[in-house]
PDB file of C-alpha atoms in Angstrom:
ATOM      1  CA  UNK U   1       0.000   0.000   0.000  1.00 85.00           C
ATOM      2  CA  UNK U   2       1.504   3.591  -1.032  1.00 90.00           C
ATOM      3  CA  UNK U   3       1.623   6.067   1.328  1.00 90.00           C
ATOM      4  CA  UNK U   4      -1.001   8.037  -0.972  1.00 91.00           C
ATOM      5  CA  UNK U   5      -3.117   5.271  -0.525  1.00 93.00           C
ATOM      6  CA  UNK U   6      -3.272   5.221   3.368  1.00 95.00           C
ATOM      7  CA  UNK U   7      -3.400   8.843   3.333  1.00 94.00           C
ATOM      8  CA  UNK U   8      -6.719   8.573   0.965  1.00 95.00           C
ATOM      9  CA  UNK U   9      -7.892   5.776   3.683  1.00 96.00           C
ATOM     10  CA  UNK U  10      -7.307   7.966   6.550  1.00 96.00           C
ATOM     11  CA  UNK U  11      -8.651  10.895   5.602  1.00 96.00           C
ATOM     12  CA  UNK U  12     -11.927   9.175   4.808  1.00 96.00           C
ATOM     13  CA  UNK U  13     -11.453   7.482   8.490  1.00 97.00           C
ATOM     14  CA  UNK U  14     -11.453  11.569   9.323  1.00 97.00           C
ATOM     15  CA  UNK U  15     -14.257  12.325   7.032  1.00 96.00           C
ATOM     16  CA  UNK U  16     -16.553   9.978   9.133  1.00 95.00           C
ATOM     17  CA  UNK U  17     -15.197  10.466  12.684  1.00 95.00           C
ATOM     18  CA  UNK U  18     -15.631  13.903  12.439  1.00 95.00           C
ATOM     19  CA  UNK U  19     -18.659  14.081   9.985  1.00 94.00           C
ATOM     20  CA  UNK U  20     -17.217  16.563   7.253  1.00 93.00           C
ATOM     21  CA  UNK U  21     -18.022  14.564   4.430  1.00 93.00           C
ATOM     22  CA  UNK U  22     -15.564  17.419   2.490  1.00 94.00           C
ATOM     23  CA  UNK U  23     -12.824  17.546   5.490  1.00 95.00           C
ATOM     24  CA  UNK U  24      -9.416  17.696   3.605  1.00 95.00           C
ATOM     25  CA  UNK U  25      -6.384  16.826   5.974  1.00 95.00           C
ATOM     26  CA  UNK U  26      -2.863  17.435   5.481  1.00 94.00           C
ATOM     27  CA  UNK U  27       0.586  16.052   6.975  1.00 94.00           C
ATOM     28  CA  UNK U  28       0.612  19.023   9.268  1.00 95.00           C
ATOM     29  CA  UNK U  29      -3.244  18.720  10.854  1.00 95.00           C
ATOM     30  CA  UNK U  30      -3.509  18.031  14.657  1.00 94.00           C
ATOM     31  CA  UNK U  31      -5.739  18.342  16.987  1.00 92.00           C
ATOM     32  CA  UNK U  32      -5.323  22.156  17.123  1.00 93.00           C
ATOM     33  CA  UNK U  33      -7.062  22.194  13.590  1.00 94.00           C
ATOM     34  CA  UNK U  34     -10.425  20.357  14.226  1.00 94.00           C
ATOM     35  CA  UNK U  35     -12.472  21.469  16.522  1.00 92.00           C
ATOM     36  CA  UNK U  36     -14.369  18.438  17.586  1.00 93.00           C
ATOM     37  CA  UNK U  37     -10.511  16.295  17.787  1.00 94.00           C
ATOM     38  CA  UNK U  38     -11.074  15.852  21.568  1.00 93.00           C
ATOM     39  CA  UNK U  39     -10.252  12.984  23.574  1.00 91.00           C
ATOM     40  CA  UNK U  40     -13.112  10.696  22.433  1.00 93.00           C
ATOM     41  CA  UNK U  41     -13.104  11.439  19.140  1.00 94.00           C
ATOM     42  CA  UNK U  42      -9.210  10.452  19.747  1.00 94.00           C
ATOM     43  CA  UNK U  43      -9.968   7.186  20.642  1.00 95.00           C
ATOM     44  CA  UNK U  44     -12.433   6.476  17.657  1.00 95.00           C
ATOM     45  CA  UNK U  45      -9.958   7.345  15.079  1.00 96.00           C
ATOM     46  CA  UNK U  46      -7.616   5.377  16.444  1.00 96.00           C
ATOM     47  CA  UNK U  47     -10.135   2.597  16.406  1.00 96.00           C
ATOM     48  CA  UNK U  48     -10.834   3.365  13.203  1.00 96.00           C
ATOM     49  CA  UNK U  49      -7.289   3.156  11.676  1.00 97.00           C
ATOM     50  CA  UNK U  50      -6.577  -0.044  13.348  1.00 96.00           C
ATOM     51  CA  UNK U  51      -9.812  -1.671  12.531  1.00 95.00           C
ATOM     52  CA  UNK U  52      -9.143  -0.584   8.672  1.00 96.00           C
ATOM     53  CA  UNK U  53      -5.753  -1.393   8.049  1.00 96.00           C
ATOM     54  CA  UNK U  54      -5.378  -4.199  10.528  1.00 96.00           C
ATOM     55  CA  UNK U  55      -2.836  -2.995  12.708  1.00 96.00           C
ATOM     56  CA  UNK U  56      -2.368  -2.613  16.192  1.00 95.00           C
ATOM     57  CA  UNK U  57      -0.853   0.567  18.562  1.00 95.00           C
ATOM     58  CA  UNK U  58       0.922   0.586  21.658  1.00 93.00           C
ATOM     59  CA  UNK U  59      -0.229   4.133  23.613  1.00 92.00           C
ATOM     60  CA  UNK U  60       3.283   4.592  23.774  1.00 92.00           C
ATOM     61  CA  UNK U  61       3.229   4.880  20.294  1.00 93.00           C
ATOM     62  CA  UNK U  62       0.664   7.426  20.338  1.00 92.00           C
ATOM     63  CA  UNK U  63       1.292   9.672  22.862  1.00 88.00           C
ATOM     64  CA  UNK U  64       4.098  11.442  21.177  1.00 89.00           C
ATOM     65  CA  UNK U  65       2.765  11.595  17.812  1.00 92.00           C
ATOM     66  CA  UNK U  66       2.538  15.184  16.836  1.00 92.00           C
ATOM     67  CA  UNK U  67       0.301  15.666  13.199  1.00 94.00           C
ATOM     68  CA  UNK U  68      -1.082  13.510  10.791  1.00 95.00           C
ATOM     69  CA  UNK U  69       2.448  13.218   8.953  1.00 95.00           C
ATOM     70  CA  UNK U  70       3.689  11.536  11.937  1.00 95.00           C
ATOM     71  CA  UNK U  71       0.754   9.332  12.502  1.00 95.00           C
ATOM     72  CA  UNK U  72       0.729   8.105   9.047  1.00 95.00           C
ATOM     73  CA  UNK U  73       4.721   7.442   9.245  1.00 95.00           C
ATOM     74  CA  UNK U  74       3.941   5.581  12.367  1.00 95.00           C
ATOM     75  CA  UNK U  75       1.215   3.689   9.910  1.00 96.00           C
ATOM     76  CA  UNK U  76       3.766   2.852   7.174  1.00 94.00           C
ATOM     77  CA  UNK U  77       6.120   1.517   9.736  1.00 93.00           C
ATOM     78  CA  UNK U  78       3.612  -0.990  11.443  1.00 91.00           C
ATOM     79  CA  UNK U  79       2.636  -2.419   7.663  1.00 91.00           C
ATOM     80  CA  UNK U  80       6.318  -3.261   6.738  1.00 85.00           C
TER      81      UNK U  80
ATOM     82  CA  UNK I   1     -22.047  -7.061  39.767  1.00 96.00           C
ATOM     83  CA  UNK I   2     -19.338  -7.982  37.824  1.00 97.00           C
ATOM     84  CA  UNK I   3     -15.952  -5.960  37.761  1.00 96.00           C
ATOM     85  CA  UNK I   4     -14.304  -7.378  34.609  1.00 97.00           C
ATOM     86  CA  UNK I   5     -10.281  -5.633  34.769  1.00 96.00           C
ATOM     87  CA  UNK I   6      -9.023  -4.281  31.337  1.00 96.00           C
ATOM     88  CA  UNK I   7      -6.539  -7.643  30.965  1.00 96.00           C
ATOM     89  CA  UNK I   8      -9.683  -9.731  32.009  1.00 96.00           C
ATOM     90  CA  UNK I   9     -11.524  -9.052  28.692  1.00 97.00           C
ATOM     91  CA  UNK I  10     -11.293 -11.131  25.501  1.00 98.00           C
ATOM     92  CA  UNK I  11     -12.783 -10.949  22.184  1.00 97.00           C
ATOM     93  CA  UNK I  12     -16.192 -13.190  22.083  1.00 98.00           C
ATOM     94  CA  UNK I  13     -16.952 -12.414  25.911  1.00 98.00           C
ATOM     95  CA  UNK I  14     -20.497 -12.262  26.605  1.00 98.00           C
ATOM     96  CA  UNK I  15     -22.977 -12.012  28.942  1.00 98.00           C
ATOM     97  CA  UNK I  16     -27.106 -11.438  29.318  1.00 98.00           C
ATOM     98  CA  UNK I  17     -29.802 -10.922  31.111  1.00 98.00           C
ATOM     99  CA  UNK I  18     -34.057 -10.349  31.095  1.00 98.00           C
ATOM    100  CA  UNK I  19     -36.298  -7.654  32.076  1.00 98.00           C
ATOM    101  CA  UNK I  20     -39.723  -6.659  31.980  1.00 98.00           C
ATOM    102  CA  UNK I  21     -41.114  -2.807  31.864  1.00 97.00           C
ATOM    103  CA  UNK I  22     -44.226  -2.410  33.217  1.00 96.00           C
ATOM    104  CA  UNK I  23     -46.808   0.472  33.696  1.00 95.00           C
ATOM    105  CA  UNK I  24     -44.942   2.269  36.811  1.00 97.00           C
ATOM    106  CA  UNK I  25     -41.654   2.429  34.954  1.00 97.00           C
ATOM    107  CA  UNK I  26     -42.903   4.005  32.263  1.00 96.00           C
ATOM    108  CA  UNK I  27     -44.815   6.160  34.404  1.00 97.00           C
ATOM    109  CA  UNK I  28     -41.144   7.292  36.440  1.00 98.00           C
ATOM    110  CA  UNK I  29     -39.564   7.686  32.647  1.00 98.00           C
ATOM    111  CA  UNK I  30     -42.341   9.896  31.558  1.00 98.00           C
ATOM    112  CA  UNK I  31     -41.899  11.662  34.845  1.00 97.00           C
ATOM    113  CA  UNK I  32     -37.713  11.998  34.391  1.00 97.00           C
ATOM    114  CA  UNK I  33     -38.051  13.068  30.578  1.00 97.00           C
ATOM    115  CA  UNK I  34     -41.146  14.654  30.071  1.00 98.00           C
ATOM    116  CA  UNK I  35     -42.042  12.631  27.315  1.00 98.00           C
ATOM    117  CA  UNK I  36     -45.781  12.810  27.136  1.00 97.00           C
ATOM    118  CA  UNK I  37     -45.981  12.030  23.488  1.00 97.00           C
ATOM    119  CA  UNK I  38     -49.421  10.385  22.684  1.00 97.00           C
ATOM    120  CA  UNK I  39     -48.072   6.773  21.203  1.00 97.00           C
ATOM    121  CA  UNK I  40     -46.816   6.388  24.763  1.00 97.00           C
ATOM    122  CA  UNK I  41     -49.832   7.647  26.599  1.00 96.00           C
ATOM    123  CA  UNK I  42     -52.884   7.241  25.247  1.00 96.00           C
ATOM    124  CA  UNK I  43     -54.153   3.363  23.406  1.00 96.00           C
ATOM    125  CA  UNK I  44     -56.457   5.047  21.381  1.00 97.00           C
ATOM    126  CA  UNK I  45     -54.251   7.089  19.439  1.00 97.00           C
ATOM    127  CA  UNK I  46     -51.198   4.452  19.592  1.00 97.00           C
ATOM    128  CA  UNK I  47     -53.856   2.158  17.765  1.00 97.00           C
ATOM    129  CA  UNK I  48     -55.128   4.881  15.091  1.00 97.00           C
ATOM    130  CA  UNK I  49     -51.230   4.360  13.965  1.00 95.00           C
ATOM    131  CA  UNK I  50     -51.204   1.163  13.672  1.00 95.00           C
ATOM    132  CA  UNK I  51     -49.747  -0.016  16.692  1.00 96.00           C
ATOM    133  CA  UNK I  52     -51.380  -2.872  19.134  1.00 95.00           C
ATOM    134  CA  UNK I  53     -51.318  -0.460  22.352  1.00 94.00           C
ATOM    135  CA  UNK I  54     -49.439   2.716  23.721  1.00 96.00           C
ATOM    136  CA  UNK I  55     -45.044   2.196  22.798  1.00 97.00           C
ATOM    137  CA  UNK I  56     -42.423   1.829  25.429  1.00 98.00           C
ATOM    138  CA  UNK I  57     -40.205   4.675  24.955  1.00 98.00           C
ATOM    139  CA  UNK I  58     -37.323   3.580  23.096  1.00 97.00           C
ATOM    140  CA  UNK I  59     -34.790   5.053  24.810  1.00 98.00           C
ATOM    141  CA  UNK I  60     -36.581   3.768  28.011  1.00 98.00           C
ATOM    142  CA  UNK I  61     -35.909   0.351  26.796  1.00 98.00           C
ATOM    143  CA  UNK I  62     -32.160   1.345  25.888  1.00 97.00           C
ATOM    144  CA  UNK I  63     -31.444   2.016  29.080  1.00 98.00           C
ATOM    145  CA  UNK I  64     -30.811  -1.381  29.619  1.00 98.00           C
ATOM    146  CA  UNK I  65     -28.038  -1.033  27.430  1.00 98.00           C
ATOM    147  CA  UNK I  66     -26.735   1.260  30.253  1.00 98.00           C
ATOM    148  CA  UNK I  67     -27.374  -2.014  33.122  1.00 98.00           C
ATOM    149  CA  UNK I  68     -25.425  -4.363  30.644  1.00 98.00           C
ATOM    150  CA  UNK I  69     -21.958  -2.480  30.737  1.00 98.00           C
ATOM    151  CA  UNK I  70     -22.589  -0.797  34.077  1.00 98.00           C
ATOM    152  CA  UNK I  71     -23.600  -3.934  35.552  1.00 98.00           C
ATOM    153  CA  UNK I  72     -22.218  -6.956  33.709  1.00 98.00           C
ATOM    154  CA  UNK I  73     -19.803  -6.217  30.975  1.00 98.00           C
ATOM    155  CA  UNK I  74     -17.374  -5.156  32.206  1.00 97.00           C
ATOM    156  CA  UNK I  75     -19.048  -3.901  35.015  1.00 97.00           C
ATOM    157  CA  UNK I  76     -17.743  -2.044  38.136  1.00 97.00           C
ATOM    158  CA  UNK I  77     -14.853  -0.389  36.070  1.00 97.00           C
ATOM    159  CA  UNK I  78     -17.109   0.966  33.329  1.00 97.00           C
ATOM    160  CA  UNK I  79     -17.143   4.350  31.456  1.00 97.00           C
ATOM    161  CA  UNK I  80     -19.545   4.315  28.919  1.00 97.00           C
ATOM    162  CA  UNK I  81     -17.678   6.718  26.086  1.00 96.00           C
ATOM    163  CA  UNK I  82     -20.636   6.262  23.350  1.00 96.00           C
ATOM    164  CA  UNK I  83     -23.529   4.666  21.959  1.00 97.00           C
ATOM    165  CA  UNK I  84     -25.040   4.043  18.297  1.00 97.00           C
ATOM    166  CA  UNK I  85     -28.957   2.352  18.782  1.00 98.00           C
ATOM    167  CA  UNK I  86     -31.168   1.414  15.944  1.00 97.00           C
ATOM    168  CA  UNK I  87     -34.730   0.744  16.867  1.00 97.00           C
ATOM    169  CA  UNK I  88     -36.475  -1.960  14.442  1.00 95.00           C
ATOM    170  CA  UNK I  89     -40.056  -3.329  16.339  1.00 96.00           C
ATOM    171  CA  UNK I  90     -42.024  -1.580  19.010  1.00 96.00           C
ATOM    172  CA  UNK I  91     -41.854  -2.570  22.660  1.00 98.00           C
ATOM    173  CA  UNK I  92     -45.358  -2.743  24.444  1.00 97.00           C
ATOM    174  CA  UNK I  93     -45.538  -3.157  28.284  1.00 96.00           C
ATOM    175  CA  UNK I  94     -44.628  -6.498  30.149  1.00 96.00           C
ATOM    176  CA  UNK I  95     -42.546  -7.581  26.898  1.00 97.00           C
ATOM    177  CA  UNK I  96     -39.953  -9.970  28.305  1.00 98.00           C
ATOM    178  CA  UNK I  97     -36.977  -8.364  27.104  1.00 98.00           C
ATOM    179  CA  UNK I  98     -34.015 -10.458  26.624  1.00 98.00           C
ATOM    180  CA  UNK I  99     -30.050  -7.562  26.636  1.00 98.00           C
ATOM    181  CA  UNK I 100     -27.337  -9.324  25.429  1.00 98.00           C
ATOM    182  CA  UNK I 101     -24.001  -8.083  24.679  1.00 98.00           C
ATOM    183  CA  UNK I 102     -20.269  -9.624  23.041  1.00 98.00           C
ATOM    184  CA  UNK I 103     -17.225  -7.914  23.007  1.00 98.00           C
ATOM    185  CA  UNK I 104     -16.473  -7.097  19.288  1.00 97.00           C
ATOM    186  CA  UNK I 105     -13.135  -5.251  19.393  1.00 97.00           C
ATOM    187  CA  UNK I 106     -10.668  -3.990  21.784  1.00 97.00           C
ATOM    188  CA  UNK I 107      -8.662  -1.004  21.469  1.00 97.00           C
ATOM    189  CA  UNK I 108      -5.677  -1.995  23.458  1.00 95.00           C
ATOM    190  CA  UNK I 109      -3.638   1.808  23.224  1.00 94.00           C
ATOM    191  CA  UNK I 110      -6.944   3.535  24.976  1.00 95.00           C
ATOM    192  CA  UNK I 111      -8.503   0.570  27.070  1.00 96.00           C
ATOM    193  CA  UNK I 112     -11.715   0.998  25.534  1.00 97.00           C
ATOM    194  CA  UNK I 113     -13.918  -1.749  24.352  1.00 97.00           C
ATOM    195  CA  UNK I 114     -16.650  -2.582  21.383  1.00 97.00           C
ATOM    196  CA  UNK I 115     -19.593  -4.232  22.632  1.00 98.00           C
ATOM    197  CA  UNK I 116     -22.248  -5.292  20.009  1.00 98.00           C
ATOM    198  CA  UNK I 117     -25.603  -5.123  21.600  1.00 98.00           C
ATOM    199  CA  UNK I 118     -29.057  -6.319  21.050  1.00 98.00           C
ATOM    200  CA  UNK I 119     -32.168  -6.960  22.655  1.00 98.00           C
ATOM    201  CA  UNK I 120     -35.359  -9.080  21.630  1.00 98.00           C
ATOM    202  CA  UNK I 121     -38.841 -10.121  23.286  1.00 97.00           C
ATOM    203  CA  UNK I 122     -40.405 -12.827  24.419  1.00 97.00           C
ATOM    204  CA  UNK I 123     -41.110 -14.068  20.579  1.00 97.00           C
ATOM    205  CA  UNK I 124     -37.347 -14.108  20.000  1.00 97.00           C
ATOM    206  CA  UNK I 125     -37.847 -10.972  17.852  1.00 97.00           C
ATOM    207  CA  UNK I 126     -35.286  -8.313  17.748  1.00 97.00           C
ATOM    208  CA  UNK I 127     -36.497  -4.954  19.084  1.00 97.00           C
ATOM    209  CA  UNK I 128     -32.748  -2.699  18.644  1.00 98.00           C
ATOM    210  CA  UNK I 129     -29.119  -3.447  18.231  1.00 97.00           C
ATOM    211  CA  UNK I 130     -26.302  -0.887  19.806  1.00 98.00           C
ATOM    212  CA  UNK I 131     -23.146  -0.798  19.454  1.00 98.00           C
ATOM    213  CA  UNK I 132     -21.530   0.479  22.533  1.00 98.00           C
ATOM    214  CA  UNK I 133     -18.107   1.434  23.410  1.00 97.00           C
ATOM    215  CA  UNK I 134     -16.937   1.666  26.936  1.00 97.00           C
ATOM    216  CA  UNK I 135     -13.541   2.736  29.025  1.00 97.00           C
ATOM    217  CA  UNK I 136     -12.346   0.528  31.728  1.00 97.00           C
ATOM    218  CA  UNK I 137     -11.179   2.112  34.462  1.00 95.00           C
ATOM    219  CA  UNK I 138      -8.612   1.240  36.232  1.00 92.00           C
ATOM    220  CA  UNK I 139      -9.106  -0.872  39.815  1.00 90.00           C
TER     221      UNK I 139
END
């Protein structure tokens, strides 16, 4: 899977999570860019991500991860 | 009560239980949410829709969604974090009501769990499903 291809897959993952059927994310979104990405809504798309490309986080994994970029680096490792 | 730890849960775990909602529950619900709507209240009109008598409230019925995590999966160390119902056949009063609930995924990073809910009557008929996904807390 190319890393355009898990980006496309993730930002549909965002698209549903956060119900903005025309949200467009980059490597640089966080948190600080979508209102509703609270703690919860943390969770799901992490839920989300595992559950659609079958992978599995650690929360020390997470819990430095900065932006999207990161995440999705993180991603591309995991699938190896 | 049951007071299932984060490391206790598995995949596939599952548990269940039965209730009945008579008149004076629905009487304290309409008295906690001020739902007064007509299918709920009064036969006549219930049955001028169609329906064989006045409707449990659904969310009434749902609330026994809240008794399966609180109470028996996982229990003690729950933190119910959201819920997605879908109603599908009407609930009358004194319907035996039969909540079950599996453990469909587990997000291992956040401690959270997927629970796939439903509940059905007396005729074996399914009356909602839920999905449900609750915290555990720490001991």
């Amino acid at each position: 899977m190319t890393k355009d291809e898990i980006f496309s897959g993730v930002q549909e993952i965002f698209r549903d999570i956060f119900d903005e059927d025309d949200l467009v994310i980059q490597d640089s979104t966080s948190s600080e860019d979508i209102e509703d990405w609270d703690s919860l809504n943390h969770i799901n798309l992490v839920s989300a991500i595992e559950k659609e490309f079958k992978i599995k986080f650690a929360l020390g994994e997470l819990v430095s991860l900065q932006d999207v970029g990161e995440m999705i680096t993180l991603m591309i490792e995991k699938m190896k | 009560m049951n007071n299932y730890l984060f490391k206790d849960i598995y995949v596939g775990l599952e548990h269940a239980f039965d209730a009945t909602i008579d008149a004076s529950m629905q009487e304290k619900f309409i008295a906690i949410s001020n739902d007064t709507n007509p299918l709920h209240t009064d036969v006549s009109y219930a049955k001028s829709k169609g329906f064989d008598g006045t409707l449990v409230h659904g969310l009434l019925t749902s609330s026994f969604y809240s008794t399966l995590v609180g109470v028996y999966l996982p229990g003690k160390f729950c933190i119910l974090q959201g819920i997605d119902i879908s109603f599908s056949k009407p609930v009358y009063l004194n319907d035996h009501l039969h909540i079950s609930g599996k453990v469909k995924y587990i997000n291992e990073a956040y401690q959270q769990i997927e629970i796939k809910a439903i509940i059905s009557n007396q005729d074996n008929v399914k009356i909602s499903k839920a999905t449900i996904k609750v915290g555990i807390m720490d001991e």
